[in-house]
Short mmCIF file of N, CA and C in Angstrom, two decimals:
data_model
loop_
_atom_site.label_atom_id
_atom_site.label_comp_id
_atom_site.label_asym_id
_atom_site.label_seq_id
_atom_site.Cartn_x
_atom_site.Cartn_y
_atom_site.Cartn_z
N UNK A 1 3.23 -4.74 20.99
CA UNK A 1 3.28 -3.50 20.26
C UNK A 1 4.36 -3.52 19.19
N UNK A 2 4.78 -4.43 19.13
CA UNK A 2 6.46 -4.38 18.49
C UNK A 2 5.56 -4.58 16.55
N UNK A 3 6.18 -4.26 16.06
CA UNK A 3 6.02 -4.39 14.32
C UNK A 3 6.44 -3.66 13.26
N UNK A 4 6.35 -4.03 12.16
CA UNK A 4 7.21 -3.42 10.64
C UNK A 4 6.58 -2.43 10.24
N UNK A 5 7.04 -1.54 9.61
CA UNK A 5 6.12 -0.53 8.50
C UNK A 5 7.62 -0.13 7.55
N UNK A 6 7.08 -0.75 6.54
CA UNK A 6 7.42 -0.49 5.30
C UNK A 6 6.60 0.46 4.68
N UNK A 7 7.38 1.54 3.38
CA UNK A 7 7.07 2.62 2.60
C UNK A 7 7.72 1.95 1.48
N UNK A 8 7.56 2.91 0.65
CA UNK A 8 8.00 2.66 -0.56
C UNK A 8 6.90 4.05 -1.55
N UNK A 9 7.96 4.73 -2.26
CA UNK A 9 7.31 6.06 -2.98
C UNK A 9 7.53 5.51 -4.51
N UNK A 10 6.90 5.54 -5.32
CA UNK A 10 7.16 5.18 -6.62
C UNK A 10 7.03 6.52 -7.31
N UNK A 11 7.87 6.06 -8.87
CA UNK A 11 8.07 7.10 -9.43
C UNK A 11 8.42 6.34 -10.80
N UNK A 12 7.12 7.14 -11.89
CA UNK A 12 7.34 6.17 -13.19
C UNK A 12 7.19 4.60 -13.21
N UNK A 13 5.40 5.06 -12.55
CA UNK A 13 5.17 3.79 -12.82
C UNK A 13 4.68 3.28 -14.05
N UNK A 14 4.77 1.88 -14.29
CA UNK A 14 4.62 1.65 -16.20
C UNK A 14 3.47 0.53 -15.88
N UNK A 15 2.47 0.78 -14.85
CA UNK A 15 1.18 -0.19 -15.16
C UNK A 15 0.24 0.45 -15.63
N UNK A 16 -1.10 -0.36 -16.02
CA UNK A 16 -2.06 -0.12 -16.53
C UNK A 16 -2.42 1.13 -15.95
N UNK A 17 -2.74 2.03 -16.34
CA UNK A 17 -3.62 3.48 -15.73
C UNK A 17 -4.22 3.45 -14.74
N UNK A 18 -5.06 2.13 -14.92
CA UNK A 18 -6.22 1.74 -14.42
C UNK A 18 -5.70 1.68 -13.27
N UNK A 19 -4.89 1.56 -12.53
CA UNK A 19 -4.75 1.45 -11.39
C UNK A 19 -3.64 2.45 -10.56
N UNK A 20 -3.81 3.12 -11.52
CA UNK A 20 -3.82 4.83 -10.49
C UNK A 20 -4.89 6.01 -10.62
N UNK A 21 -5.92 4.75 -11.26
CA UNK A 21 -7.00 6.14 -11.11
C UNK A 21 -8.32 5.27 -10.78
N UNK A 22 -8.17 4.32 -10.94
CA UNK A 22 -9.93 3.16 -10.50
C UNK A 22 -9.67 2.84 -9.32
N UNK A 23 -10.33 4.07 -8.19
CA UNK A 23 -10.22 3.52 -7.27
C UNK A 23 -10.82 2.19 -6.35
N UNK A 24 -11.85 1.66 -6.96
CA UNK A 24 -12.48 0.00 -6.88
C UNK A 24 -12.03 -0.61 -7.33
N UNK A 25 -10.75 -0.94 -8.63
CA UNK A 25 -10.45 -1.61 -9.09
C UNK A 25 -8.84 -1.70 -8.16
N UNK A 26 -8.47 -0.77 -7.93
CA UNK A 26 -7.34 -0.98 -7.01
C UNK A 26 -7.46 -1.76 -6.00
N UNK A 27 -8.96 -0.95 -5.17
CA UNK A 27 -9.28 -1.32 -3.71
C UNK A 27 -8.95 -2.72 -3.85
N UNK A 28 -9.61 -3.69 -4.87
CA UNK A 28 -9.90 -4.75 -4.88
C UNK A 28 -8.78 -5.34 -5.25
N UNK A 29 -7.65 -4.94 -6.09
CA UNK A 29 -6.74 -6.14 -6.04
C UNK A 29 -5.97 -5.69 -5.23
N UNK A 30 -5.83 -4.57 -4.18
CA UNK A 30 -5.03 -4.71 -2.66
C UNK A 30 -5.44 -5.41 -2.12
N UNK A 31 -7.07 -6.24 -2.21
CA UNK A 31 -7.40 -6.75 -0.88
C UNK A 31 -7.24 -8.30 -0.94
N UNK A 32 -7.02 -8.89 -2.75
CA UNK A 32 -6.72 -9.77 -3.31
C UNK A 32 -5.37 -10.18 -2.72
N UNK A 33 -4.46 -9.09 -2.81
CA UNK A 33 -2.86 -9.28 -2.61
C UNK A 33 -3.11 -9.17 -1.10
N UNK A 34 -3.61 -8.62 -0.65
CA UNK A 34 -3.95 -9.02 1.28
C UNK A 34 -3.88 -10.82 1.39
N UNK A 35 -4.74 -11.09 1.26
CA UNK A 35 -5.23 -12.47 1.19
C UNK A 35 -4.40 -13.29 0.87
N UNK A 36 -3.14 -13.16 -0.30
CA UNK A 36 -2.31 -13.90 -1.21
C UNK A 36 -1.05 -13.95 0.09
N UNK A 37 -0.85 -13.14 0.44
CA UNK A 37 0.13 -12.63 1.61
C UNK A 37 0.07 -13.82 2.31
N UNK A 38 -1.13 -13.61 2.98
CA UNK A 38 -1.06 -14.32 4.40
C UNK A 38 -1.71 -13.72 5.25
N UNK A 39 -2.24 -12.83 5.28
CA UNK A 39 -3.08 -11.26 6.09
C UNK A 39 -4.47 -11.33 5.71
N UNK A 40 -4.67 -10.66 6.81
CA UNK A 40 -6.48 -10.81 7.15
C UNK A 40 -7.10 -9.45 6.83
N UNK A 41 -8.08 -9.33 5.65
CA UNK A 41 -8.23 -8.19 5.81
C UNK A 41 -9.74 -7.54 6.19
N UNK A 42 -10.00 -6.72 7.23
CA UNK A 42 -11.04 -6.59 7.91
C UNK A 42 -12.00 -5.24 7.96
N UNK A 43 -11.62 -4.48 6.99
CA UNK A 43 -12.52 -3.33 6.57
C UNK A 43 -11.60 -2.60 5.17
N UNK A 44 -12.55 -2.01 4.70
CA UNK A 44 -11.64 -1.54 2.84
C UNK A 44 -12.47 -0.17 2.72
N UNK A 45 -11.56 0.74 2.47
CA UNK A 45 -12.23 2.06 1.85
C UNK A 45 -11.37 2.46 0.69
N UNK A 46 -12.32 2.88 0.21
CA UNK A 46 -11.61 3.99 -1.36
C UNK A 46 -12.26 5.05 -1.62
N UNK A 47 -10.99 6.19 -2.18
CA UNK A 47 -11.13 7.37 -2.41
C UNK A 47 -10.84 8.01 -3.89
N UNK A 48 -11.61 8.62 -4.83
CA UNK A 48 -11.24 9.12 -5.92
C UNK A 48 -11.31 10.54 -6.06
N UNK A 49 -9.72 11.20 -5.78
CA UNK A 49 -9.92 12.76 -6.09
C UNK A 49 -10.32 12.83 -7.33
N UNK A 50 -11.12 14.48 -7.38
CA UNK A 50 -11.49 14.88 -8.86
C UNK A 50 -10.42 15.34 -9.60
N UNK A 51 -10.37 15.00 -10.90
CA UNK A 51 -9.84 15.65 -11.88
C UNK A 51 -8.99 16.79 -12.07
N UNK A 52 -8.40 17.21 -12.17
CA UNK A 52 -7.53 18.49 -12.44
C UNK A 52 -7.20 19.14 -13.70
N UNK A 53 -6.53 19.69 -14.07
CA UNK A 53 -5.82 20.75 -14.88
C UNK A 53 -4.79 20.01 -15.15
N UNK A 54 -4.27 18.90 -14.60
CA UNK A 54 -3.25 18.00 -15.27
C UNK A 54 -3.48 16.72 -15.51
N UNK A 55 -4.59 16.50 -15.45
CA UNK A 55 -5.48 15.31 -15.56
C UNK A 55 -6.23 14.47 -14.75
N UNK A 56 -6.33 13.53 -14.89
CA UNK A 56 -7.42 12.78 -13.78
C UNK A 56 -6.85 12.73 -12.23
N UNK A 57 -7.84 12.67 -11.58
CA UNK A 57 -7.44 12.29 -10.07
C UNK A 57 -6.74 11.36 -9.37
N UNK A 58 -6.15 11.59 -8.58
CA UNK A 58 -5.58 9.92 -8.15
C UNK A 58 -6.37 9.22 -7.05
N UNK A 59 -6.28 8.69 -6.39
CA UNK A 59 -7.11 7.66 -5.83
C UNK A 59 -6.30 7.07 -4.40
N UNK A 60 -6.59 6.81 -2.86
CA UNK A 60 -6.74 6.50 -2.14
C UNK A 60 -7.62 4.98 -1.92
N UNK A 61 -6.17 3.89 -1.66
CA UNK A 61 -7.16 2.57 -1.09
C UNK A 61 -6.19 2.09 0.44
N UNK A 62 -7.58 1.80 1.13
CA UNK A 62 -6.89 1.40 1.88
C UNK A 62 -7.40 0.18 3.26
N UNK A 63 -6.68 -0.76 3.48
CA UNK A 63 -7.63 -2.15 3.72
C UNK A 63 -6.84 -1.77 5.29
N UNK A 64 -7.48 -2.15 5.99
CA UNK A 64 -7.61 -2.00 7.28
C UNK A 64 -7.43 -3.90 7.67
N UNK A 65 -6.29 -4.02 8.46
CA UNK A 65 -5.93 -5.33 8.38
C UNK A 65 -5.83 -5.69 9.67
N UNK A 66 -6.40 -7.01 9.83
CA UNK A 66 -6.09 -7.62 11.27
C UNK A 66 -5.03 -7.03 12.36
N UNK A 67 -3.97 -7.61 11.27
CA UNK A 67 -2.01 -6.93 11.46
C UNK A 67 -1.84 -5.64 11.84
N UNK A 68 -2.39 -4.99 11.08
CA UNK A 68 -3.02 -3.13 11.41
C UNK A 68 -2.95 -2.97 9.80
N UNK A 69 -2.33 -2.42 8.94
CA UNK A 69 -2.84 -1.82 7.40
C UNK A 69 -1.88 -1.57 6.60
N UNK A 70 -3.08 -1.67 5.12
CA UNK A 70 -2.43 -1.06 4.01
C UNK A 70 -3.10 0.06 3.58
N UNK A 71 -2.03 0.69 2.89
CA UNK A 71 -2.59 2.00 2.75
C UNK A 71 -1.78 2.77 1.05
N UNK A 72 -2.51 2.89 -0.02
CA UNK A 72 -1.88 3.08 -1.60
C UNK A 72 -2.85 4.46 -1.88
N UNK A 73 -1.66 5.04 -1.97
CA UNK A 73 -1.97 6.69 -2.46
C UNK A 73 -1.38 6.84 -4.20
N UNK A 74 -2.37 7.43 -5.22
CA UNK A 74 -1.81 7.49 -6.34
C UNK A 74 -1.97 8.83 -6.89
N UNK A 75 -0.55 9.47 -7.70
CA UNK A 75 -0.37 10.32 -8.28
C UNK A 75 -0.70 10.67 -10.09
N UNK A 76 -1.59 10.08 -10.59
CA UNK A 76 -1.27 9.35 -11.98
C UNK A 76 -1.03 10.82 -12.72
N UNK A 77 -0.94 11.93 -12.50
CA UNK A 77 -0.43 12.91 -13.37
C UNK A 77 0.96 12.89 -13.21
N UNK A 78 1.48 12.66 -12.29
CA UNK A 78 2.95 12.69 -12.15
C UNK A 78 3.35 10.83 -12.41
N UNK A 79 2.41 10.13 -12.52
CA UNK A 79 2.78 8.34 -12.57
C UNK A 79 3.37 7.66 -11.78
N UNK A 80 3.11 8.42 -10.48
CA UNK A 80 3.37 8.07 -9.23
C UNK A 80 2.99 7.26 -8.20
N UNK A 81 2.81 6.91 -7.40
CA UNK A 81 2.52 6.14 -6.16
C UNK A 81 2.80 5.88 -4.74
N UNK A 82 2.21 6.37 -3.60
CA UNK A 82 2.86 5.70 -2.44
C UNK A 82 2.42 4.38 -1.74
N UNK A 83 3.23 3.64 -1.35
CA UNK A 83 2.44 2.30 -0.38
C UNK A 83 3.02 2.27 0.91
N UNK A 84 1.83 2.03 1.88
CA UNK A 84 2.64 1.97 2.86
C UNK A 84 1.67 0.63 3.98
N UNK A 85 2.81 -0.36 3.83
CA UNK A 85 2.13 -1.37 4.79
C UNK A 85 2.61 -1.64 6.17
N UNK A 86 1.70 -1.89 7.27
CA UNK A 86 2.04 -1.86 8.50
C UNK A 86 1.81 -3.03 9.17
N UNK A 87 2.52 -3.45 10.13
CA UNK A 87 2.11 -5.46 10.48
C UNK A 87 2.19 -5.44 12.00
N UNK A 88 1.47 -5.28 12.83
CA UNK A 88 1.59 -5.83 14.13
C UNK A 88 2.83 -7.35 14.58
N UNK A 89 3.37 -7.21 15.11
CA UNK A 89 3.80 -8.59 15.46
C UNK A 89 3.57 -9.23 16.80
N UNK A 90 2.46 -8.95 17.31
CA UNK A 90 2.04 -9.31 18.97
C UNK A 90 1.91 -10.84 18.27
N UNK A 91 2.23 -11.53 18.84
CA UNK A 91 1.45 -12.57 19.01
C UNK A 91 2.77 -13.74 17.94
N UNK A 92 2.90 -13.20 16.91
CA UNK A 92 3.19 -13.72 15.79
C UNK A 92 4.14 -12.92 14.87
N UNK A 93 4.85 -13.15 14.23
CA UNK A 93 5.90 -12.74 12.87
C UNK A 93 5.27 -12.44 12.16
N UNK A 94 4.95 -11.15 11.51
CA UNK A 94 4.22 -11.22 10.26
C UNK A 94 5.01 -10.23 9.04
N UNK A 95 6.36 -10.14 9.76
CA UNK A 95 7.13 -9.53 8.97
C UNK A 95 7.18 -9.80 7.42
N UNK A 96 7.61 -11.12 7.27
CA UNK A 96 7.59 -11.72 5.95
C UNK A 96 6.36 -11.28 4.76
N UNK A 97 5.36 -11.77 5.63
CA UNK A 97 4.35 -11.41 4.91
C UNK A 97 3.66 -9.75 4.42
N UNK A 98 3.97 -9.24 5.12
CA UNK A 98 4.49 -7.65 4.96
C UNK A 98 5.18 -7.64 4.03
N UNK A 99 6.42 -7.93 3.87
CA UNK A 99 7.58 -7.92 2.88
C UNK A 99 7.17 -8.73 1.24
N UNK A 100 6.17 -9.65 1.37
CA UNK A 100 5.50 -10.49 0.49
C UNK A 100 4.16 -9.60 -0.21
N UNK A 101 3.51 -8.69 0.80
CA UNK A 101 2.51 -7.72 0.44
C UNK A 101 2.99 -6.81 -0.74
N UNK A 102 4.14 -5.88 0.24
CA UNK A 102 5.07 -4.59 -0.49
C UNK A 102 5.45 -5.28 -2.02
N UNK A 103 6.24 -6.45 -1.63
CA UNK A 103 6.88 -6.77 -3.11
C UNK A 103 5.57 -7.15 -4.47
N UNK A 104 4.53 -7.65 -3.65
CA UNK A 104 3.67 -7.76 -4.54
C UNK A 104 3.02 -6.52 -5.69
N UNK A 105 2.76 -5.40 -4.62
CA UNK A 105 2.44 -3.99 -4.70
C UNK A 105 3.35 -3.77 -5.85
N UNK A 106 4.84 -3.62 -5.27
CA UNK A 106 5.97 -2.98 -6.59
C UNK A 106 5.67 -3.32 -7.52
N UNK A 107 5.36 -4.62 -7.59
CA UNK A 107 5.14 -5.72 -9.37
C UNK A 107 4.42 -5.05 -9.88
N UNK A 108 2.76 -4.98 -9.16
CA UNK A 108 2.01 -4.37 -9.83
C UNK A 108 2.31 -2.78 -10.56
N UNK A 109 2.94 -2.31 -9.63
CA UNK A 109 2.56 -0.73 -10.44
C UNK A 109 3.98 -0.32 -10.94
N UNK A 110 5.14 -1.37 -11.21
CA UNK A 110 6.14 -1.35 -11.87
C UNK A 110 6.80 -0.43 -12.58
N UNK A 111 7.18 0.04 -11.31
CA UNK A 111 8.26 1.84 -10.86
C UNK A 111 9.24 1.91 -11.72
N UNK A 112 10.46 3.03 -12.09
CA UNK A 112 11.24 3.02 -12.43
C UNK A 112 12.29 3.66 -11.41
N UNK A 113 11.76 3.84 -10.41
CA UNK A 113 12.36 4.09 -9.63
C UNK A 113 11.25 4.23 -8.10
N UNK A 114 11.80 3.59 -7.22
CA UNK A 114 11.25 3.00 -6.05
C UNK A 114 12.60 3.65 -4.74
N UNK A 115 12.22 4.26 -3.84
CA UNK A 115 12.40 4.24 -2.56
C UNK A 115 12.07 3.78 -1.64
N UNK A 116 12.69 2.99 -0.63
CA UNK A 116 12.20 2.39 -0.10
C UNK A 116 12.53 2.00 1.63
N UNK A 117 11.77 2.00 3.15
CA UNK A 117 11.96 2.39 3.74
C UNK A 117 11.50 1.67 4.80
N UNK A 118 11.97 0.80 5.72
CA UNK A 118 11.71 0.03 6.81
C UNK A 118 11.43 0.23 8.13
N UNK A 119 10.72 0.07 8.84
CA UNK A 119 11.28 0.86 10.20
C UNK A 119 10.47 -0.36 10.92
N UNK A 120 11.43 -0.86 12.42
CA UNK A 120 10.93 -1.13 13.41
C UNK A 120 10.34 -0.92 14.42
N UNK A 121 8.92 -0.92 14.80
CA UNK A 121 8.52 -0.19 15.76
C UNK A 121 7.98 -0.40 16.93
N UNK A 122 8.04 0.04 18.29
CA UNK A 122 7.31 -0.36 19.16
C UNK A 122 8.40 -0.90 20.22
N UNK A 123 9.47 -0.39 19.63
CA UNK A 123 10.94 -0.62 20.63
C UNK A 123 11.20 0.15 22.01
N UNK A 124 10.03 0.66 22.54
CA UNK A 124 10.00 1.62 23.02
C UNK A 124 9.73 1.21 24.58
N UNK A 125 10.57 1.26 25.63
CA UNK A 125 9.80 -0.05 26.93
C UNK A 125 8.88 0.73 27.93
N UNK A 126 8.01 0.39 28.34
CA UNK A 126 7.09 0.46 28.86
C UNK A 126 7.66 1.54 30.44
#
């Protein structure tokens, strides 16, 4: 039961649009950066809210992973973003690669400001 979950909230992000509002085009290079990691990824959904009064919708992707998941929520009226990846470690370390996921994520949607948030879990004894 033991494993990582990393967050991270972005704010002012300076990537392409396109990927706070295409939600297939996201889906797909989360599941790209799954793969690049080291992680298995074993079911993918995406979500595109409608439109608003402050502009387009943001978008929900999220890959359902061996490890347990990723999960990218986008704000693009505010140029925002949340990520949040989660890693089982039964069996195996997959911390790193978690940490290799997240950092990948930041690159892409290249924040100007990033929070960011670790937690160990599953410390809990039986």
């Amino acid at each position: 039961m033991l494993g990582l979950h990393l967050t991270a909230d972005l704010r002012g992000c300076r990537c392409d649009s396109v990927w706070l509002t295409d939600a297939e085009r996201l889906l797909a290079r989360c599941v790209d950066l799954v793969q690049a990691a080291g992680l298995q990824a074993v079911a993918q959904l995406a979500h595109t809210f409608p439109s608003n009064a402050h502009g387009p919708g943001g978008v929900t992707a999220t890959v359902l992973l061996a490890e347990s998941h990723l999960c990218v929520h986008t704000w693009p009226e505010e140029g925002g973003a949340t990520l949040d990846v989660y890693v089982c470690n039964f069996g195996h370390d997959h911390s790193a690669k978690a940490q290799a996921l997240l950092a990948a994520l930041l690159a892409l949607f290249d924040a100007t400001a990033v929070q960011q948030h670790a937690l160990r879990r599953g410390g809990v004894s039986p």
